[in-house]
CSV table of C-alpha atoms in Angstrom, one decimal:
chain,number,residue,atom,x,y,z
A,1403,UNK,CA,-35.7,7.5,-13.4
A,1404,UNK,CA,-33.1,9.8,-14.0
A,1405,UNK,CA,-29.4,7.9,-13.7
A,1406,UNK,CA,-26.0,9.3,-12.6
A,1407,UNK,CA,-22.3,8.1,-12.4
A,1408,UNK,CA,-21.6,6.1,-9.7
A,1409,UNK,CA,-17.8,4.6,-8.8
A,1410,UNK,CA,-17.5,2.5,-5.8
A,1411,UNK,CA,-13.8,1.7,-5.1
A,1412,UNK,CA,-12.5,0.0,-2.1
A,1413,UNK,CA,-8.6,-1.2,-1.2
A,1414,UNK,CA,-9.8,-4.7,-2.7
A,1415,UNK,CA,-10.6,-3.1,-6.0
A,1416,UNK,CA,-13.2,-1.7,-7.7
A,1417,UNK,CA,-16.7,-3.0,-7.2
A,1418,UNK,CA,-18.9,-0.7,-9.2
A,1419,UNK,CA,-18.7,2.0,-12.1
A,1420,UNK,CA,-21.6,2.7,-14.1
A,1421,UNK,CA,-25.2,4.2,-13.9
A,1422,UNK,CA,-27.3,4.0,-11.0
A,1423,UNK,CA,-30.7,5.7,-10.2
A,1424,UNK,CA,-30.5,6.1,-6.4
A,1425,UNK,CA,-28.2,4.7,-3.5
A,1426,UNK,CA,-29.0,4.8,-0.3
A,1427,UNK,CA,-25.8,4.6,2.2
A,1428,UNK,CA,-25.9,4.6,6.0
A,1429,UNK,CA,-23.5,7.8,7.3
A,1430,UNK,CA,-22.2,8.0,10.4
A,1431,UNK,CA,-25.4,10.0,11.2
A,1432,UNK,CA,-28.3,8.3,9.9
A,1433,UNK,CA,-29.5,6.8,6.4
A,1434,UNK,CA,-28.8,9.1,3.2
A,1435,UNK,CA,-30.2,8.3,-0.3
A,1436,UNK,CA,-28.5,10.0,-3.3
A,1437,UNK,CA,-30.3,10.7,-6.7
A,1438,UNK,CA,-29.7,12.2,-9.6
A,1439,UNK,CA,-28.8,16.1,-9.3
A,1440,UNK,CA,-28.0,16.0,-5.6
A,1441,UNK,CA,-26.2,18.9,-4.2
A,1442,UNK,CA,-22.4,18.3,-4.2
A,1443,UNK,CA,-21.5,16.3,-0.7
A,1444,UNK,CA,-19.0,14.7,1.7
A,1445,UNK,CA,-20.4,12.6,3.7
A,1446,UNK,CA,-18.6,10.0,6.6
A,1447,UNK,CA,-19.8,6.7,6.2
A,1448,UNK,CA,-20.7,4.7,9.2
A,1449,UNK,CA,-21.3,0.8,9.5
A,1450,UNK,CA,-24.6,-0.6,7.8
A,1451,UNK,CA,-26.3,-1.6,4.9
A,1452,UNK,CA,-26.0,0.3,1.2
A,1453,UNK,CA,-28.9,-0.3,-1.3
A,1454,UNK,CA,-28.4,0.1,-4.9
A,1455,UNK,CA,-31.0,1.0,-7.7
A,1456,UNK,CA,-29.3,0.0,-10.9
A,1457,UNK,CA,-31.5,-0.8,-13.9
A,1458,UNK,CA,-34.7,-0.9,-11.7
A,1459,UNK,CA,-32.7,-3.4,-9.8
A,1460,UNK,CA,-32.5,-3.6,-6.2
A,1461,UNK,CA,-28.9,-4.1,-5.2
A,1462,UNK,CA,-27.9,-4.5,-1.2
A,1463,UNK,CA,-24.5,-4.7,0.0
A,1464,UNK,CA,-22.7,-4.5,3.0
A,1465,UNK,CA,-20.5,-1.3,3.6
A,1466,UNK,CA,-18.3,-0.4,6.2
A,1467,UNK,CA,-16.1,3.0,7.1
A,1468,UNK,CA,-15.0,5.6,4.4
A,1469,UNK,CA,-16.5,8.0,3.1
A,1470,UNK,CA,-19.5,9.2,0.1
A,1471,UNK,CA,-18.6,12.2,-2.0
A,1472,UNK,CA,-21.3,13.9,-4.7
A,1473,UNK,CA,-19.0,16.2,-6.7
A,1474,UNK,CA,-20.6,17.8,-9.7
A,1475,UNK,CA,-23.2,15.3,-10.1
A,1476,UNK,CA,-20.5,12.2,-9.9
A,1477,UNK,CA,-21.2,9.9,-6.7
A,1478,UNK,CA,-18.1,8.4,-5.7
A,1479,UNK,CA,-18.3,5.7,-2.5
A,1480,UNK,CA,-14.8,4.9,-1.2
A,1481,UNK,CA,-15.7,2.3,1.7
A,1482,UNK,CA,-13.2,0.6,3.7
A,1483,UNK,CA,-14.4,-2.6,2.4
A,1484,UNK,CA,-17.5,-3.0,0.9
A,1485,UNK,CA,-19.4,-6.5,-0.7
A,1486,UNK,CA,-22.7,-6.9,-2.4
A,1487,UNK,CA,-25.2,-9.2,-0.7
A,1488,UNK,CA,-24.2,-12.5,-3.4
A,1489,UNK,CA,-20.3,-12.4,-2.5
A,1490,UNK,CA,-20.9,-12.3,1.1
A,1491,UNK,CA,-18.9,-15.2,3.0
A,1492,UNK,CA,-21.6,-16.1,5.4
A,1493,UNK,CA,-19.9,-18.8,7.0
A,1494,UNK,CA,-17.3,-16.5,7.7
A,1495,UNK,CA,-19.1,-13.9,9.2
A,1496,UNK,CA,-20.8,-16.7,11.4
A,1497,UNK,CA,-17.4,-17.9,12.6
A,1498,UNK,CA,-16.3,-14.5,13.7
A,1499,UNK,CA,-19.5,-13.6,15.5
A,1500,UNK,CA,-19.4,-16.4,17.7
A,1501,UNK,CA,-15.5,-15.7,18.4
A,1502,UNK,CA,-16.7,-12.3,18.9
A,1503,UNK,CA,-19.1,-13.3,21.5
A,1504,UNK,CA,-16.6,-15.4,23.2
A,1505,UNK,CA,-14.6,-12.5,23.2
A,1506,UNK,CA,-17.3,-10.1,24.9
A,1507,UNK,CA,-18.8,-13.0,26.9
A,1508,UNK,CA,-15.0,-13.8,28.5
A,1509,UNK,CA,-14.7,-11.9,31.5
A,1510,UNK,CA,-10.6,-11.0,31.1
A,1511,UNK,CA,-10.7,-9.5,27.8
A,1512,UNK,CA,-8.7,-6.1,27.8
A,1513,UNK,CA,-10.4,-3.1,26.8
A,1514,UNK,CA,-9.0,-3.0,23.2
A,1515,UNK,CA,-9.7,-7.0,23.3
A,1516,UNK,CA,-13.3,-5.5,24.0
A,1517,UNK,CA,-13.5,-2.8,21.7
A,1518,UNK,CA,-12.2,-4.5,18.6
A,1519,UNK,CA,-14.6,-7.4,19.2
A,1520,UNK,CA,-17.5,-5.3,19.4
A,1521,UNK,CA,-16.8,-4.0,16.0
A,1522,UNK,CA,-16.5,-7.4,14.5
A,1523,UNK,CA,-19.2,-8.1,16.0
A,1524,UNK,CA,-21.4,-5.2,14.2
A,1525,UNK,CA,-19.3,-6.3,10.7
A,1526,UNK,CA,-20.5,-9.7,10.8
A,1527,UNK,CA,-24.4,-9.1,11.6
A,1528,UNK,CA,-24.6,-6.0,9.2
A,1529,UNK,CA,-23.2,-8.6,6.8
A,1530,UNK,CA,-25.6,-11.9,7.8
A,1531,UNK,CA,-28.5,-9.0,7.3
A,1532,UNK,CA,-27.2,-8.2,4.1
A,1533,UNK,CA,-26.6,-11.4,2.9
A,1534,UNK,CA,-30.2,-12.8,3.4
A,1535,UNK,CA,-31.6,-10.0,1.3
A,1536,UNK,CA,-29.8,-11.5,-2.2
B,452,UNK,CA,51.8,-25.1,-13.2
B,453,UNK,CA,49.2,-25.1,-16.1
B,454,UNK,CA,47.4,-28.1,-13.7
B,455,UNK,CA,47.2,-25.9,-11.0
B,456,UNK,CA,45.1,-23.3,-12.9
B,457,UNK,CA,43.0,-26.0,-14.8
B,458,UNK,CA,42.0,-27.1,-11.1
B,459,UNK,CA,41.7,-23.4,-10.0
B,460,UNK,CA,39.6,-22.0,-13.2
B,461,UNK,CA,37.4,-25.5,-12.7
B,462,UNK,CA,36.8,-24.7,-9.3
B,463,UNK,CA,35.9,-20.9,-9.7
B,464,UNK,CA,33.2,-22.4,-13.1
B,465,UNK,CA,31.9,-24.7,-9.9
B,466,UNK,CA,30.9,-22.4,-7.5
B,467,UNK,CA,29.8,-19.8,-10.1
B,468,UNK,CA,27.5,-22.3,-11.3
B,469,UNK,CA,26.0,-22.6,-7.5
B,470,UNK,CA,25.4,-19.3,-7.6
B,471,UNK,CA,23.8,-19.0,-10.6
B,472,UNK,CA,21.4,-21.7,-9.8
B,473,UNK,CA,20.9,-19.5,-6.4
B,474,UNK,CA,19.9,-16.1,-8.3
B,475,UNK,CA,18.0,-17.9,-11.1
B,476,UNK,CA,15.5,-19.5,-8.2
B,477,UNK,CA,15.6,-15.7,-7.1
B,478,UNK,CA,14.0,-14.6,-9.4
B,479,UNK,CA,11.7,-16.9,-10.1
B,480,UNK,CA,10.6,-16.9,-6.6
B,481,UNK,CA,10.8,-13.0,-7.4
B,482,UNK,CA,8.5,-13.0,-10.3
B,483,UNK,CA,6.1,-15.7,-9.2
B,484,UNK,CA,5.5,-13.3,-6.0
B,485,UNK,CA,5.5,-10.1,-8.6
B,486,UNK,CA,2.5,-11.4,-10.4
B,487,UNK,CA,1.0,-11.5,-6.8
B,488,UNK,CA,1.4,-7.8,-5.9
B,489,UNK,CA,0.8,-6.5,-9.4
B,490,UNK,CA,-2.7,-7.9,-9.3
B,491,UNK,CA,-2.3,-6.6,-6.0
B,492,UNK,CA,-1.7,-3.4,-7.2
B,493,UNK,CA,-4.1,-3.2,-10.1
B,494,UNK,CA,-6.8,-3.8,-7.3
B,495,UNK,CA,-5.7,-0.7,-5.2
B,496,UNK,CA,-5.0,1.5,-7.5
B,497,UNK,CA,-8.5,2.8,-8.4
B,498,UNK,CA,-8.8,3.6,-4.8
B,499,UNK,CA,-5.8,5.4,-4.1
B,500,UNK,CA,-6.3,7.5,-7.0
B,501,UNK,CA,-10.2,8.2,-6.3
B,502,UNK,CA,-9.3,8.8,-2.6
B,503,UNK,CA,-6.5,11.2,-3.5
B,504,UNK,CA,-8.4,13.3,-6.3
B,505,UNK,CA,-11.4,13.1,-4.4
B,506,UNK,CA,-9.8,14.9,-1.8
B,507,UNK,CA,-8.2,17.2,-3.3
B,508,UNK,CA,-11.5,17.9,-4.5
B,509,UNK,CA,-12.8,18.7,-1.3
B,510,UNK,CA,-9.8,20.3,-0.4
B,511,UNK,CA,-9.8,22.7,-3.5
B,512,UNK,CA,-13.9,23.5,-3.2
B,513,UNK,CA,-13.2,24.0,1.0
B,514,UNK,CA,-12.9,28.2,1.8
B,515,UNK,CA,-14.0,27.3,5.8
B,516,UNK,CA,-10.8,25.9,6.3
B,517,UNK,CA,-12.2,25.2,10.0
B,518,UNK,CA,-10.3,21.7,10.2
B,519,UNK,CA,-7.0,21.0,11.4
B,520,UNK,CA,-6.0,18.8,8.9
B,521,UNK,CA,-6.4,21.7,6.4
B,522,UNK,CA,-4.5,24.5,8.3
B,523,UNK,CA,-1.0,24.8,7.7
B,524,UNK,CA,1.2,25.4,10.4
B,525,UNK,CA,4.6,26.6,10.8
B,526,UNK,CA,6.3,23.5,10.8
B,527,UNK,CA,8.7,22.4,13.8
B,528,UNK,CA,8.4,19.1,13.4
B,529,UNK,CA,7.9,16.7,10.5
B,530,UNK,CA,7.0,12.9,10.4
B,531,UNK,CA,8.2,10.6,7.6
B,532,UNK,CA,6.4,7.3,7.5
B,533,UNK,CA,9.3,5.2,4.9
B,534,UNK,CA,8.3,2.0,3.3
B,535,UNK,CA,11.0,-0.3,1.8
B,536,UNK,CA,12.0,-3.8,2.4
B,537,UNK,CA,12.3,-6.7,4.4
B,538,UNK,CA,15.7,-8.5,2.6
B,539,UNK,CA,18.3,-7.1,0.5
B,540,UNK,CA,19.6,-8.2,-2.9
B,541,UNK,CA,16.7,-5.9,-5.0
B,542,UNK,CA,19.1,-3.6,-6.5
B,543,UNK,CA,18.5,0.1,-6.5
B,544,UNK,CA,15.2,-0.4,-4.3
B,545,UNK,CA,16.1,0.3,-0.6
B,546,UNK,CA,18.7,2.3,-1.2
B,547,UNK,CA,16.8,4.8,-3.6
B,548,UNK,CA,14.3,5.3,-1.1
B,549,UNK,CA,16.0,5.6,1.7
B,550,UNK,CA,18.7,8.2,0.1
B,551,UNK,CA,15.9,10.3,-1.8
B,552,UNK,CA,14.1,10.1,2.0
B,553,UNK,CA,17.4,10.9,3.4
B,554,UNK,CA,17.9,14.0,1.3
B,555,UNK,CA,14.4,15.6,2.4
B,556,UNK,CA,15.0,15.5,6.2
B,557,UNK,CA,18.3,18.1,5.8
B,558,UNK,CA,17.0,21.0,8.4
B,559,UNK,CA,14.3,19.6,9.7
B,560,UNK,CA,13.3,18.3,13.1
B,561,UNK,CA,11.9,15.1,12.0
B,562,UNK,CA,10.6,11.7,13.5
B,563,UNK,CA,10.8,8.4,10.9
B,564,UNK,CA,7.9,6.2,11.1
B,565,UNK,CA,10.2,3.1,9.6
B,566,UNK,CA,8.1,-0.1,7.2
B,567,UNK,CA,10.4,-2.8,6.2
B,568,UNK,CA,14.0,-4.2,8.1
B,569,UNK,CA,15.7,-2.3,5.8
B,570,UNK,CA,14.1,1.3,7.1
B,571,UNK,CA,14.8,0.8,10.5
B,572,UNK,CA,18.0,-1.0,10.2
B,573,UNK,CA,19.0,2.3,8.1
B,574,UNK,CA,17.2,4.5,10.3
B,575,UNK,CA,18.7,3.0,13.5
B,576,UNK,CA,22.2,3.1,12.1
B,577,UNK,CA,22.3,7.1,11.1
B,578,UNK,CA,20.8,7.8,14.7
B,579,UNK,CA,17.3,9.2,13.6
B,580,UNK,CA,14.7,9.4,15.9
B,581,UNK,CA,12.1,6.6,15.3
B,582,UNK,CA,8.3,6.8,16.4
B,583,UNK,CA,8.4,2.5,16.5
B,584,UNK,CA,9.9,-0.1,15.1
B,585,UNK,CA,6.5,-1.7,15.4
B,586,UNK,CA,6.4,-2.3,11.6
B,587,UNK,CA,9.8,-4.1,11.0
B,588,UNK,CA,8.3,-6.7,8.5
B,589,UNK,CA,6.5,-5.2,5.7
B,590,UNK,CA,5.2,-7.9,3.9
B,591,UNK,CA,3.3,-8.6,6.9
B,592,UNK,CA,1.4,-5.7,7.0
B,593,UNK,CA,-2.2,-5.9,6.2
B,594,UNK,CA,-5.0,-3.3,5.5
B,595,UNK,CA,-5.8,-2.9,9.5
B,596,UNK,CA,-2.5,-2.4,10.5
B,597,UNK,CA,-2.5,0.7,8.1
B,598,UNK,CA,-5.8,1.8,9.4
B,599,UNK,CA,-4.5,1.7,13.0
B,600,UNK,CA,-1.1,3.2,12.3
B,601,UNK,CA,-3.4,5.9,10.5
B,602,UNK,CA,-5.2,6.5,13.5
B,603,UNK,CA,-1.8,6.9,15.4
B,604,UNK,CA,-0.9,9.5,12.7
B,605,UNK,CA,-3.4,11.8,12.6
B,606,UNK,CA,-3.3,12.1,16.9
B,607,UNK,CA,-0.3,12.1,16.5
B,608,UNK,CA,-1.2,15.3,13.9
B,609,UNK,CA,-3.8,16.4,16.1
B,610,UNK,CA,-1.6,16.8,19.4
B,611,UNK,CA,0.9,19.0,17.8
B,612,UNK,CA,3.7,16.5,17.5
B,613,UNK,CA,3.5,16.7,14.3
B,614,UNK,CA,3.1,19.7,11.9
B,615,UNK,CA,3.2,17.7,8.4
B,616,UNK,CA,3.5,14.2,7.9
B,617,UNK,CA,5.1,12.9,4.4
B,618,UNK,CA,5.2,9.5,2.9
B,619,UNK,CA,8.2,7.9,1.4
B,620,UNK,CA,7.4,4.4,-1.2
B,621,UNK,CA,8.3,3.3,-4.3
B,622,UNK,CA,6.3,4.1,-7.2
B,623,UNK,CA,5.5,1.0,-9.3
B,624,UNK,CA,5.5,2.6,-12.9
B,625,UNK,CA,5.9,-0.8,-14.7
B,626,UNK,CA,8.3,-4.1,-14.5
B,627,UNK,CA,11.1,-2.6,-15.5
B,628,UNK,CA,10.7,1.0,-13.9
B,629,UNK,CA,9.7,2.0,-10.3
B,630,UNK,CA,10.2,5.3,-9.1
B,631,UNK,CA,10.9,6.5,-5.4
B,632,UNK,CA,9.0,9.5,-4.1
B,633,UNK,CA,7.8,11.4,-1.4
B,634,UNK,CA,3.9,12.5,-0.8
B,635,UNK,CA,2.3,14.9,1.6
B,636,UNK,CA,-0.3,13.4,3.8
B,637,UNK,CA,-1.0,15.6,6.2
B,638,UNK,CA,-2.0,18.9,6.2
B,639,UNK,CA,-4.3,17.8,3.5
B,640,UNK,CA,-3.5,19.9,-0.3
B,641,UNK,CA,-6.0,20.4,-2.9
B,642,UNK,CA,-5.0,20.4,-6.7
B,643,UNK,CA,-2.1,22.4,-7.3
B,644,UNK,CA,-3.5,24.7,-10.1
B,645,UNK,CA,-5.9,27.5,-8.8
B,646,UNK,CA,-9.6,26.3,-8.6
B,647,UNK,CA,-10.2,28.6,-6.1
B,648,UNK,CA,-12.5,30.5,-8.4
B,649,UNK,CA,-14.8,27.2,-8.1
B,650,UNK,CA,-18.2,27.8,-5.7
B,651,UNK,CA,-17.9,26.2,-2.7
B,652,UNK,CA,-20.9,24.9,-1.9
B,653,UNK,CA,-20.2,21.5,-0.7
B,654,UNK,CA,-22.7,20.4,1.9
B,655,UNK,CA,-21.2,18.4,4.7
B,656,UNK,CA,-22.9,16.8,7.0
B,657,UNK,CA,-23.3,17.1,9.8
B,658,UNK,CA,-20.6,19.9,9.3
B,659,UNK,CA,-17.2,20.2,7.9
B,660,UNK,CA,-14.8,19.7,10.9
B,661,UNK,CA,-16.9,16.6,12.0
B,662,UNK,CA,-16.4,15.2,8.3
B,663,UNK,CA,-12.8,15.6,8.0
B,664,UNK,CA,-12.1,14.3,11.3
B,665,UNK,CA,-13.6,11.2,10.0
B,666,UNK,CA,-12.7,11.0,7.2
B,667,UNK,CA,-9.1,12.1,7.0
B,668,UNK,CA,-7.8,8.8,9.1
B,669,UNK,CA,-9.5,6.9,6.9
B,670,UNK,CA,-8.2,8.7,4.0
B,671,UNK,CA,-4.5,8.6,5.4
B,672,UNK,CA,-5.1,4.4,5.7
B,673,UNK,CA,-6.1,4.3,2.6
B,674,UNK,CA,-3.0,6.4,1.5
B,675,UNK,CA,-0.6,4.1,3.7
B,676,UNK,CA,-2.3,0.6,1.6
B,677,UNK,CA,-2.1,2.1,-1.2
B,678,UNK,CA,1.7,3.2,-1.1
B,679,UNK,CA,2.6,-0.7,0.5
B,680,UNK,CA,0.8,-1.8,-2.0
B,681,UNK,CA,3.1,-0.3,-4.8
B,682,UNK,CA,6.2,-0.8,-2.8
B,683,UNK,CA,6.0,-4.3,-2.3
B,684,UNK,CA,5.3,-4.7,-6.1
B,685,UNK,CA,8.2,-2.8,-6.4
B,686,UNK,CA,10.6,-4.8,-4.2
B,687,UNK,CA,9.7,-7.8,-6.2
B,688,UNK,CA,9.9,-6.1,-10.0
B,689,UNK,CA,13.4,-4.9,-8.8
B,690,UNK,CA,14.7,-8.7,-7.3
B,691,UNK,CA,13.5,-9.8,-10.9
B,692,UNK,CA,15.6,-7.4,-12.5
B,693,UNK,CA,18.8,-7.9,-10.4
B,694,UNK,CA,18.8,-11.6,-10.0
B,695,UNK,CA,17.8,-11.7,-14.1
B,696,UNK,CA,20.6,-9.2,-14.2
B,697,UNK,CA,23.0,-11.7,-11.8
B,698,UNK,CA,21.6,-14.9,-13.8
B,699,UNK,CA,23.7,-13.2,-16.7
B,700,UNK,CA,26.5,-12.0,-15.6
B,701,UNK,CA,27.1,-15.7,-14.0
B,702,UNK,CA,26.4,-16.9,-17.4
B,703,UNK,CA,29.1,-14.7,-18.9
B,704,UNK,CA,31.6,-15.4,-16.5
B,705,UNK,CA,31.0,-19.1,-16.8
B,706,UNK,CA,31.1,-19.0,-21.0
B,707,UNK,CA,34.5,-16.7,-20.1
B,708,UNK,CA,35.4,-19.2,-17.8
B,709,UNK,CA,35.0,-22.4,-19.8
B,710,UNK,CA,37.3,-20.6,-22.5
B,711,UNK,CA,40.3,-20.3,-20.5
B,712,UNK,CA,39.7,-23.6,-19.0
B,713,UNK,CA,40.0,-24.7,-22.8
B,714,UNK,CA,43.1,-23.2,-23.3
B,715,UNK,CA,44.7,-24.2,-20.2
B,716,UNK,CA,43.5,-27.8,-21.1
B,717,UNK,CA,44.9,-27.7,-24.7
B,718,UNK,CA,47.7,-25.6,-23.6
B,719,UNK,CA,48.9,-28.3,-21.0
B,720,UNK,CA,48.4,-31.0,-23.4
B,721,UNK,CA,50.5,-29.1,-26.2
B,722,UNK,CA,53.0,-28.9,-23.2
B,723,UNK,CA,53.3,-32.4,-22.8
B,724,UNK,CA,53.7,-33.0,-26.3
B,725,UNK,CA,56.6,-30.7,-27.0
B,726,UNK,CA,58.3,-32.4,-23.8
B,727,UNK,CA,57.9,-35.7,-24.8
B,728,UNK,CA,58.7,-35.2,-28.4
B,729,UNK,CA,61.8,-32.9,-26.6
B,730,UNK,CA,62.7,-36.0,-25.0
B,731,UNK,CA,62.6,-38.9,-27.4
């Protein structure tokens, strides 16, 4: 398959720059998959899983926020944070989905209180998805 | 009399010696914390240069300009989000930020968005209108905070009470060199030389204004990190420098010190001498 540049960068660093032969990211809207030769892009990035095809190798990784850009054949995927499915802390994301629950679950949580856990929430079971699919 | 200033020039070496010791743990608490942020640095910086050119790539390739991040307004009022420090005794560092910040607001009707003690201390003494002194400890910032106080911004933007929003920090160029300066956030700008000749066929989806008003908070967090990011490194690199700088002159002072103390010493004893021979 036909590869292109790919540069994933979040505030933690950069996680990827090389070749890849598709990624498939989830937008705010839906799934997209890149490839080689897509039309130049911008695309929001929503909360999900990311998959990777780099050297006929299935990557998945957790992303979260940012955006996608395809600019003259150049992918570049700047993610408010971002982890591939072997770094992921899963411990950690257990520990803050059950004090996410207890959040939601306690009746005189404010509304942020509310909102905030409900995102964590999302984080930590996109990431305990992720992480059994090493 | 020549006891008298023995005593005094002994006493002056003693405490000079007490501050030394002070400004040399400085700046090793300064440089041990450096090495910190520069890593810190080195792992940001990718992403705050992607982000930026990346936008200004969008920016550059948009002709719809639909969004209200990339109309530009007549300007009544202007927002200055200025990071410096939490403590003094880092040189040049506050104050270069804060004057070069200072200089830029000359004219306008502007609102500061203060990071760091020193920034609001400074702000709140010269009487300029501050948005919140929410972020009074900037080393206690982390990468949500920036998000949030990104999605305060760009409301903020949004609502009209705000036309342009800058950012003041200190550029960490290397150890020894760090360089205030002032960026535009908000309304976004694509590269400066023309590209307007390039097609602009960038598909967005689902359409342009629903992209940028998603993606511009996030790129306006990412901006704010970013910035911290380099001027916290840069707080530290300048301590090192001025407490290296103080370590010296204390050193100076004390070998200048020690000197006199000599020849007090050997002047008193010749003293004595000449008095007793005198008097024999």
């Amino acid at each position: 398959m036909t590869a292109f540049a790919l540069k994933i960068v979040t505030p933690d660093g950069l996680k990827y720059d090389g070749m890849a032969e598709e990624l498939i990211v989830r937008s705010t809207t839906g799934d997209i998959g890149i490839m080689a030769g897509h039309i130049n892009c911008v695309v929001p990035l929503g909360m999900g899983q990311a998959m990777a095809i780099i050297d006929g190798i299935k990557k998945y990784a957790a992303c979260i926020g940012g955006m996608m850009s395809v600019i003259d054949g150049k992918v570049t995927l700047v993610p408010t944070t971002f982890e591939w499915a072997d770094s992921i802390d899963k411990d950690r994301s257990l520990a803050s989905e059950s004090r996410a629950r207890a959040v939601l679950a306690d009746k005189s949580s404010s509304q942020t209180d509310i909102k905030l856990a409900e995102a964590r929430l999302k984080r930590a079971l996109i990431r305990q998805s992720v992480a059994e699919k090493k | 009399m020549a006891g008298v200033s023995t005593k005094e020039i002994k006493n002056r070496i003693r405490s000079m010696e007490s501050t030394k010791q002070i400004t040399k743990a400085m700046e090793m608490v300064a440089a041990s914390k450096l090495r910190h942020a520069q890593a810190r640095v080195a792992d940001s910086r990718p992403y705050f240069e992607i982000l930026h050119g990346t936008i200004a790539d969008i920016v550059s390739a948009n002709s719809e300009f639909s969004s209200p991040y990339l109309q530009k307004r007549p300007v009544k009022k202007s927002v200055y989000v200025v990071i410096a420090g939490d403590r003094g005794l880092a040189g040049g560092y506050n104050s270069n930020i804060l004057k070069l910040a200072q200089s830029e607001f000359s004219g306008k009707d502007i609102q500061v968005l203060p990071i760091g003690k020193k920034a609001v201390d400074y702000f709140r003494a010269h009487k300029i209108p501050m948005i919140t002194e929410q972020y009074a400890s900037a080393a206690d910032m982390q990468v949500g905070d920036c998000f949030s106080l990104a999605k305060q911004l760009c409301k903020m933007y949004l609502a009209g009470e705000a036309d342009e929003i800058y950012i003041g920090y200190t550029n960490f160029v290397s150890v020894l060199s760090q360089t205030p300066s002032i960026m535009q956030m908000l309304p976004l700008i694509g590269h400066k030389t023309g590209t307007e000749d390039k097609a602009s066929d960038i598909l967005y989806e689902p359409d342009s204004d629903e992209v940028f008003a998603a993606i511009v908070p996030e790129y306006v967090g990412g901006i704010l990190y970013g910035a911290l990011c380099e001027s916290r490194a840069s707080e530290q690199a300048a301590r090192r420098t001025a407490m290296d700088a103080a370590t010296q002159n204390a050193d100076e002072m004390i070998a200048d010190l020690s000197l006199k103390f000599n020849q007090a010493r050997q002047a008193a004893i010749t003293q004595e001498i000449t008095e007793i021979v005198a008097g024999s």
